[in-house]
Amino acid sequence: MRAIPREGAFDPAAWRMGMWPLLAFALAAMLSPGRRGVILFGCAWWLLSLLPVLPLLAHSYGHYLYAPMAGFALACAGTLEALAAGMTGRAARSGGVGRTGDPGRPRVAARAEPPARAARWATTAAFLALALAFAARSEFLIRVRAGARLGETPFALDPFTRKMEVAQRSVASLTAQVDRSHDSVVVFVPPGFGQAVSRASGSVVGPTPSGTSQYDVVADVLGGGLALRLFEPRIDSVTFVSHWSPAYRNFTMFTEGAAGHMEKIGRSPHAHATFASALLDAGFLVPARDYLDALVRAFPRDRMVRLLFAAALAQTGDPGNARAQAQLVVAGAPPDTISAMAQRLLSRTAK
């Protein structure tokens, strides 16, 4: 067993680890004709079962190695049995033949049995010590594997454990916030959220590259939302998107929070405006601008949404369109707080 790689790179010397047991199996098969069939059968099972696994280069852990390990265990058992039989035979031969006054007449010594019994006990003790050492090492590696995290996230590095953790948190948090007998859900994760993390090592490899497809842990674990529909019958449809559109106007919007929890944004223009304002404050200017562009088309009469769109245009280097949107906010509107904010924006963007 090898520890989890730190950098996620393939180890070109990993095949050497399998050469030592293979050599031991070959020697045991040659020196023990009585156990040769069992050892060769176990080796064939082990090696042939590895063939379908070899193309799985992106997998870090051996969930798929259970079948090959059965053949490996069978070959190990045959080898240990051959070793025990050899030690017992040597002990019996050394203690069971002696000489009397007649040099040509062998006899069975009275103390023939104790050496053979001692050899069997020694073999058993050695096997138990080896098994305990292997179990201790396995337990240590399993604890390391279970405790490793995916970068700075609370998600487990182990994909199987990660799926269980994410599914439990996401399903529980979302279903607790459903407030309609039938609802459609859109989970909006704007581009640029999060960091690029190696799934092999769990280390952060940098910010999310622009223009590249993102691996959304929650969306992948939930099967694009199928798991949510399975556990919550009130949900009619679930979709994960990185760009919001007016087609989702009547959907209840959620976003992904920390540790796989789902945070409800809502359906109303006010709820969308609050989330868009948070995006602007956090520095996600371009995603916020694109989001607000879609919101203006979905809610053309909402003045706060249009004001935020004007602010996003101004912050992304488009003062002309920002002024045009701000003028639409002011036109025909009462002198309220939103109008005052639009007037200040017009003053700042004036040539």
JSON list of C-alpha atoms in Angstrom, two decimals, residues 102-230:
[
{"chain": "A", "resi": 102, "resn": "ASP", "atom": "CA", "xyz": [23.18, -50.41, 14.17]},
{"chain": "A", "resi": 103, "resn": "PRO", "atom": "CA", "xyz": [24.47, -47.70, 11.82]},
{"chain": "A", "resi": 104, "resn": "GLY", "atom": "CA", "xyz": [22.24, -48.80, 8.95]},
{"chain": "A", "resi": 105, "resn": "ARG", "atom": "CA", "xyz": [19.01, -48.87, 10.89]},
{"chain": "A", "resi": 106, "resn": "PRO", "atom": "CA", "xyz": [17.13, -45.59, 11.26]},
{"chain": "A", "resi": 107, "resn": "ARG", "atom": "CA", "xyz": [14.72, -45.09, 14.10]},
{"chain": "A", "resi": 108, "resn": "VAL", "atom": "CA", "xyz": [12.07, -42.55, 15.00]},
{"chain": "A", "resi": 109, "resn": "ALA", "atom": "CA", "xyz": [13.33, -40.44, 17.85]},
{"chain": "A", "resi": 110, "resn": "ALA", "atom": "CA", "xyz": [11.21, -40.02, 20.88]},
{"chain": "A", "resi": 111, "resn": "ARG", "atom": "CA", "xyz": [11.49, -36.23, 20.53]},
{"chain": "A", "resi": 112, "resn": "ALA", "atom": "CA", "xyz": [10.42, -36.03, 16.86]},
{"chain": "A", "resi": 113, "resn": "GLU", "atom": "CA", "xyz": [7.08, -34.32, 17.43]},
{"chain": "A", "resi": 114, "resn": "PRO", "atom": "CA", "xyz": [8.12, -31.27, 19.53]},
{"chain": "A", "resi": 115, "resn": "PRO", "atom": "CA", "xyz": [10.36, -29.72, 16.80]},
{"chain": "A", "resi": 116, "resn": "ALA", "atom": "CA", "xyz": [7.58, -30.06, 14.21]},
{"chain": "A", "resi": 117, "resn": "ARG", "atom": "CA", "xyz": [5.05, -28.55, 16.60]},
{"chain": "A", "resi": 118, "resn": "ALA", "atom": "CA", "xyz": [7.46, -25.69, 17.38]},
{"chain": "A", "resi": 119, "resn": "ALA", "atom": "CA", "xyz": [7.88, -24.99, 13.68]},
{"chain": "A", "resi": 120, "resn": "ARG", "atom": "CA", "xyz": [4.13, -24.81, 13.20]},
{"chain": "A", "resi": 121, "resn": "TRP", "atom": "CA", "xyz": [3.77, -22.43, 16.12]},
{"chain": "A", "resi": 122, "resn": "ALA", "atom": "CA", "xyz": [6.59, -20.26, 14.79]},
{"chain": "A", "resi": 123, "resn": "THR", "atom": "CA", "xyz": [4.94, -20.09, 11.38]},
{"chain": "A", "resi": 124, "resn": "THR", "atom": "CA", "xyz": [1.60, -19.21, 12.93]},
{"chain": "A", "resi": 125, "resn": "ALA", "atom": "CA", "xyz": [3.17, -16.49, 15.07]},
{"chain": "A", "resi": 126, "resn": "ALA", "atom": "CA", "xyz": [4.99, -15.03, 12.06]},
{"chain": "A", "resi": 127, "resn": "PHE", "atom": "CA", "xyz": [1.78, -14.98, 10.04]},
{"chain": "A", "resi": 128, "resn": "LEU", "atom": "CA", "xyz": [-0.16, -13.29, 12.86]},
{"chain": "A", "resi": 129, "resn": "ALA", "atom": "CA", "xyz": [2.57, -10.68, 13.28]},
{"chain": "A", "resi": 130, "resn": "LEU", "atom": "CA", "xyz": [2.52, -9.97, 9.54]},
{"chain": "A", "resi": 131, "resn": "ALA", "atom": "CA", "xyz": [-1.27, -9.73, 9.52]},
{"chain": "A", "resi": 132, "resn": "LEU", "atom": "CA", "xyz": [-1.31, -7.36, 12.49]},
{"chain": "A", "resi": 133, "resn": "ALA", "atom": "CA", "xyz": [1.37, -5.17, 10.92]},
{"chain": "A", "resi": 134, "resn": "PHE", "atom": "CA", "xyz": [-0.56, -5.04, 7.66]},
{"chain": "A", "resi": 135, "resn": "ALA", "atom": "CA", "xyz": [-3.79, -4.20, 9.51]},
{"chain": "A", "resi": 136, "resn": "ALA", "atom": "CA", "xyz": [-2.09, -1.41, 11.45]},
{"chain": "A", "resi": 137, "resn": "ARG", "atom": "CA", "xyz": [-0.61, 0.06, 8.30]},
{"chain": "A", "resi": 138, "resn": "SER", "atom": "CA", "xyz": [-3.95, -0.20, 6.51]},
{"chain": "A", "resi": 139, "resn": "GLU", "atom": "CA", "xyz": [-5.76, 1.50, 9.38]},
{"chain": "A", "resi": 140, "resn": "PHE", "atom": "CA", "xyz": [-3.24, 4.35, 9.34]},
{"chain": "A", "resi": 141, "resn": "LEU", "atom": "CA", "xyz": [-3.58, 4.91, 5.59]},
{"chain": "A", "resi": 142, "resn": "ILE", "atom": "CA", "xyz": [-7.38, 4.74, 5.79]},
{"chain": "A", "resi": 143, "resn": "ARG", "atom": "CA", "xyz": [-7.37, 7.40, 8.52]},
{"chain": "A", "resi": 144, "resn": "VAL", "atom": "CA", "xyz": [-5.09, 9.60, 6.40]},
{"chain": "A", "resi": 145, "resn": "ARG", "atom": "CA", "xyz": [-7.37, 9.09, 3.43]},
{"chain": "A", "resi": 146, "resn": "ALA", "atom": "CA", "xyz": [-10.54, 9.82, 5.39]},
{"chain": "A", "resi": 147, "resn": "GLY", "atom": "CA", "xyz": [-9.07, 12.92, 7.02]},
{"chain": "A", "resi": 148, "resn": "ALA", "atom": "CA", "xyz": [-7.61, 14.52, 3.87]},
{"chain": "A", "resi": 149, "resn": "ARG", "atom": "CA", "xyz": [-9.57, 17.54, 2.63]},
{"chain": "A", "resi": 150, "resn": "LEU", "atom": "CA", "xyz": [-10.10, 18.90, -0.88]},
{"chain": "A", "resi": 151, "resn": "GLY", "atom": "CA", "xyz": [-7.91, 21.99, -0.71]},
{"chain": "A", "resi": 152, "resn": "GLU", "atom": "CA", "xyz": [-9.20, 24.48, 1.86]},
{"chain": "A", "resi": 153, "resn": "THR", "atom": "CA", "xyz": [-12.75, 23.21, 1.53]},
{"chain": "A", "resi": 154, "resn": "PRO", "atom": "CA", "xyz": [-14.42, 21.02, 4.16]},
{"chain": "A", "resi": 155, "resn": "PHE", "atom": "CA", "xyz": [-14.97, 18.35, 1.49]},
{"chain": "A", "resi": 156, "resn": "ALA", "atom": "CA", "xyz": [-13.19, 15.02, 1.82]},
{"chain": "A", "resi": 157, "resn": "LEU", "atom": "CA", "xyz": [-10.43, 14.30, -0.70]},
{"chain": "A", "resi": 158, "resn": "ASP", "atom": "CA", "xyz": [-11.67, 10.74, -1.01]},
{"chain": "A", "resi": 159, "resn": "PRO", "atom": "CA", "xyz": [-14.35, 10.85, -3.74]},
{"chain": "A", "resi": 160, "resn": "PHE", "atom": "CA", "xyz": [-16.63, 8.26, -2.14]},
{"chain": "A", "resi": 161, "resn": "THR", "atom": "CA", "xyz": [-16.64, 10.01, 1.25]},
{"chain": "A", "resi": 162, "resn": "ARG", "atom": "CA", "xyz": [-16.99, 13.39, -0.45]},
{"chain": "A", "resi": 163, "resn": "LYS", "atom": "CA", "xyz": [-20.13, 12.29, -2.26]},
{"chain": "A", "resi": 164, "resn": "MET", "atom": "CA", "xyz": [-21.76, 11.17, 0.97]},
{"chain": "A", "resi": 165, "resn": "GLU", "atom": "CA", "xyz": [-20.86, 14.40, 2.82]},
{"chain": "A", "resi": 166, "resn": "VAL", "atom": "CA", "xyz": [-21.93, 16.75, 0.04]},
{"chain": "A", "resi": 167, "resn": "ALA", "atom": "CA", "xyz": [-25.16, 14.88, -0.67]},
{"chain": "A", "resi": 168, "resn": "GLN", "atom": "CA", "xyz": [-26.16, 14.89, 2.99]},
{"chain": "A", "resi": 169, "resn": "ARG", "atom": "CA", "xyz": [-25.51, 18.62, 3.50]},
{"chain": "A", "resi": 170, "resn": "SER", "atom": "CA", "xyz": [-26.94, 19.80, 0.19]},
{"chain": "A", "resi": 171, "resn": "VAL", "atom": "CA", "xyz": [-30.13, 17.77, 0.33]},
{"chain": "A", "resi": 172, "resn": "ALA", "atom": "CA", "xyz": [-30.84, 18.62, 3.96]},
{"chain": "A", "resi": 173, "resn": "SER", "atom": "CA", "xyz": [-30.21, 22.36, 3.55]},
{"chain": "A", "resi": 174, "resn": "LEU", "atom": "CA", "xyz": [-32.19, 22.77, 0.33]},
{"chain": "A", "resi": 175, "resn": "THR", "atom": "CA", "xyz": [-35.23, 20.70, 1.25]},
{"chain": "A", "resi": 176, "resn": "ALA", "atom": "CA", "xyz": [-35.55, 22.62, 4.52]},
{"chain": "A", "resi": 177, "resn": "GLN", "atom": "CA", "xyz": [-36.00, 25.87, 2.55]},
{"chain": "A", "resi": 178, "resn": "VAL", "atom": "CA", "xyz": [-38.60, 24.74, 0.00]},
{"chain": "A", "resi": 179, "resn": "ASP", "atom": "CA", "xyz": [-41.74, 26.80, 0.66]},
{"chain": "A", "resi": 180, "resn": "ARG", "atom": "CA", "xyz": [-44.09, 25.76, -2.16]},
{"chain": "A", "resi": 181, "resn": "SER", "atom": "CA", "xyz": [-45.98, 22.55, -2.83]},
{"chain": "A", "resi": 182, "resn": "HIS", "atom": "CA", "xyz": [-44.44, 22.44, -6.31]},
{"chain": "A", "resi": 183, "resn": "ASP", "atom": "CA", "xyz": [-41.29, 24.34, -7.14]},
{"chain": "A", "resi": 184, "resn": "SER", "atom": "CA", "xyz": [-38.57, 24.57, -9.75]},
{"chain": "A", "resi": 185, "resn": "VAL", "atom": "CA", "xyz": [-35.06, 25.27, -8.52]},
{"chain": "A", "resi": 186, "resn": "VAL", "atom": "CA", "xyz": [-32.10, 26.90, -10.24]},
{"chain": "A", "resi": 187, "resn": "VAL", "atom": "CA", "xyz": [-28.72, 26.76, -8.51]},
{"chain": "A", "resi": 188, "resn": "PHE", "atom": "CA", "xyz": [-26.70, 29.73, -9.75]},
{"chain": "A", "resi": 189, "resn": "VAL", "atom": "CA", "xyz": [-22.91, 29.59, -9.40]},
{"chain": "A", "resi": 190, "resn": "PRO", "atom": "CA", "xyz": [-21.39, 32.59, -11.23]},
{"chain": "A", "resi": 191, "resn": "PRO", "atom": "CA", "xyz": [-18.13, 32.11, -13.17]},
{"chain": "A", "resi": 192, "resn": "GLY", "atom": "CA", "xyz": [-15.03, 32.66, -11.08]},
{"chain": "A", "resi": 193, "resn": "PHE", "atom": "CA", "xyz": [-16.46, 31.34, -7.83]},
{"chain": "A", "resi": 194, "resn": "GLY", "atom": "CA", "xyz": [-14.01, 29.17, -5.91]},
{"chain": "A", "resi": 195, "resn": "GLN", "atom": "CA", "xyz": [-10.50, 28.07, -6.77]},
{"chain": "A", "resi": 196, "resn": "ALA", "atom": "CA", "xyz": [-9.01, 25.37, -8.96]},
{"chain": "A", "resi": 197, "resn": "VAL", "atom": "CA", "xyz": [-8.23, 22.37, -6.75]},
{"chain": "A", "resi": 198, "resn": "SER", "atom": "CA", "xyz": [-6.50, 19.16, -7.77]},
{"chain": "A", "resi": 199, "resn": "ARG", "atom": "CA", "xyz": [-8.86, 16.22, -7.22]},
{"chain": "A", "resi": 200, "resn": "ALA", "atom": "CA", "xyz": [-5.84, 13.91, -6.94]},
{"chain": "A", "resi": 201, "resn": "SER", "atom": "CA", "xyz": [-3.88, 15.75, -4.24]},
{"chain": "A", "resi": 202, "resn": "GLY", "atom": "CA", "xyz": [-6.39, 18.23, -2.83]},
{"chain": "A", "resi": 203, "resn": "SER", "atom": "CA", "xyz": [-3.95, 21.12, -3.19]},
{"chain": "A", "resi": 204, "resn": "VAL", "atom": "CA", "xyz": [-5.03, 24.51, -4.55]},
{"chain": "A", "resi": 205, "resn": "VAL", "atom": "CA", "xyz": [-3.40, 24.95, -7.95]},
{"chain": "A", "resi": 206, "resn": "GLY", "atom": "CA", "xyz": [-4.54, 28.51, -8.55]},
{"chain": "A", "resi": 207, "resn": "PRO", "atom": "CA", "xyz": [-7.60, 30.61, -9.37]},
{"chain": "A", "resi": 208, "resn": "THR", "atom": "CA", "xyz": [-10.22, 29.24, -11.70]},
{"chain": "A", "resi": 209, "resn": "PRO", "atom": "CA", "xyz": [-8.94, 29.84, -15.26]},
{"chain": "A", "resi": 210, "resn": "SER", "atom": "CA", "xyz": [-11.24, 32.04, -17.31]},
{"chain": "A", "resi": 211, "resn": "GLY", "atom": "CA", "xyz": [-12.93, 30.42, -20.27]},
{"chain": "A", "resi": 212, "resn": "THR", "atom": "CA", "xyz": [-12.50, 26.87, -18.97]},
{"chain": "A", "resi": 213, "resn": "SER", "atom": "CA", "xyz": [-15.18, 24.48, -17.84]},
{"chain": "A", "resi": 214, "resn": "GLN", "atom": "CA", "xyz": [-15.53, 24.24, -14.07]},
{"chain": "A", "resi": 215, "resn": "TYR", "atom": "CA", "xyz": [-15.91, 21.09, -12.03]},
{"chain": "A", "resi": 216, "resn": "ASP", "atom": "CA", "xyz": [-18.75, 21.83, -9.63]},
{"chain": "A", "resi": 217, "resn": "VAL", "atom": "CA", "xyz": [-18.43, 19.40, -6.74]},
{"chain": "A", "resi": 218, "resn": "VAL", "atom": "CA", "xyz": [-22.03, 19.80, -5.58]},
{"chain": "A", "resi": 219, "resn": "ALA", "atom": "CA", "xyz": [-23.54, 19.53, -9.07]},
{"chain": "A", "resi": 220, "resn": "ASP", "atom": "CA", "xyz": [-21.48, 16.46, -9.86]},
{"chain": "A", "resi": 221, "resn": "VAL", "atom": "CA", "xyz": [-22.35, 14.68, -6.62]},
{"chain": "A", "resi": 222, "resn": "LEU", "atom": "CA", "xyz": [-26.07, 15.44, -6.93]},
{"chain": "A", "resi": 223, "resn": "GLY", "atom": "CA", "xyz": [-26.19, 14.22, -10.51]},
{"chain": "A", "resi": 224, "resn": "GLY", "atom": "CA", "xyz": [-27.18, 17.64, -11.80]},
{"chain": "A", "resi": 225, "resn": "GLY", "atom": "CA", "xyz": [-30.09, 17.76, -9.35]},
{"chain": "A", "resi": 226, "resn": "LEU", "atom": "CA", "xyz": [-31.54, 14.27, -9.74]},
{"chain": "A", "resi": 227, "resn": "ALA", "atom": "CA", "xyz": [-30.70, 13.42, -6.13]},
{"chain": "A", "resi": 228, "resn": "LEU", "atom": "CA", "xyz": [-32.59, 16.49, -4.90]},
{"chain": "A", "resi": 229, "resn": "ARG", "atom": "CA", "xyz": [-35.70, 15.49, -6.83]},
{"chain": "A", "resi": 230, "resn": "LEU", "atom": "CA", "xyz": [-35.40, 11.98, -5.44]}
]
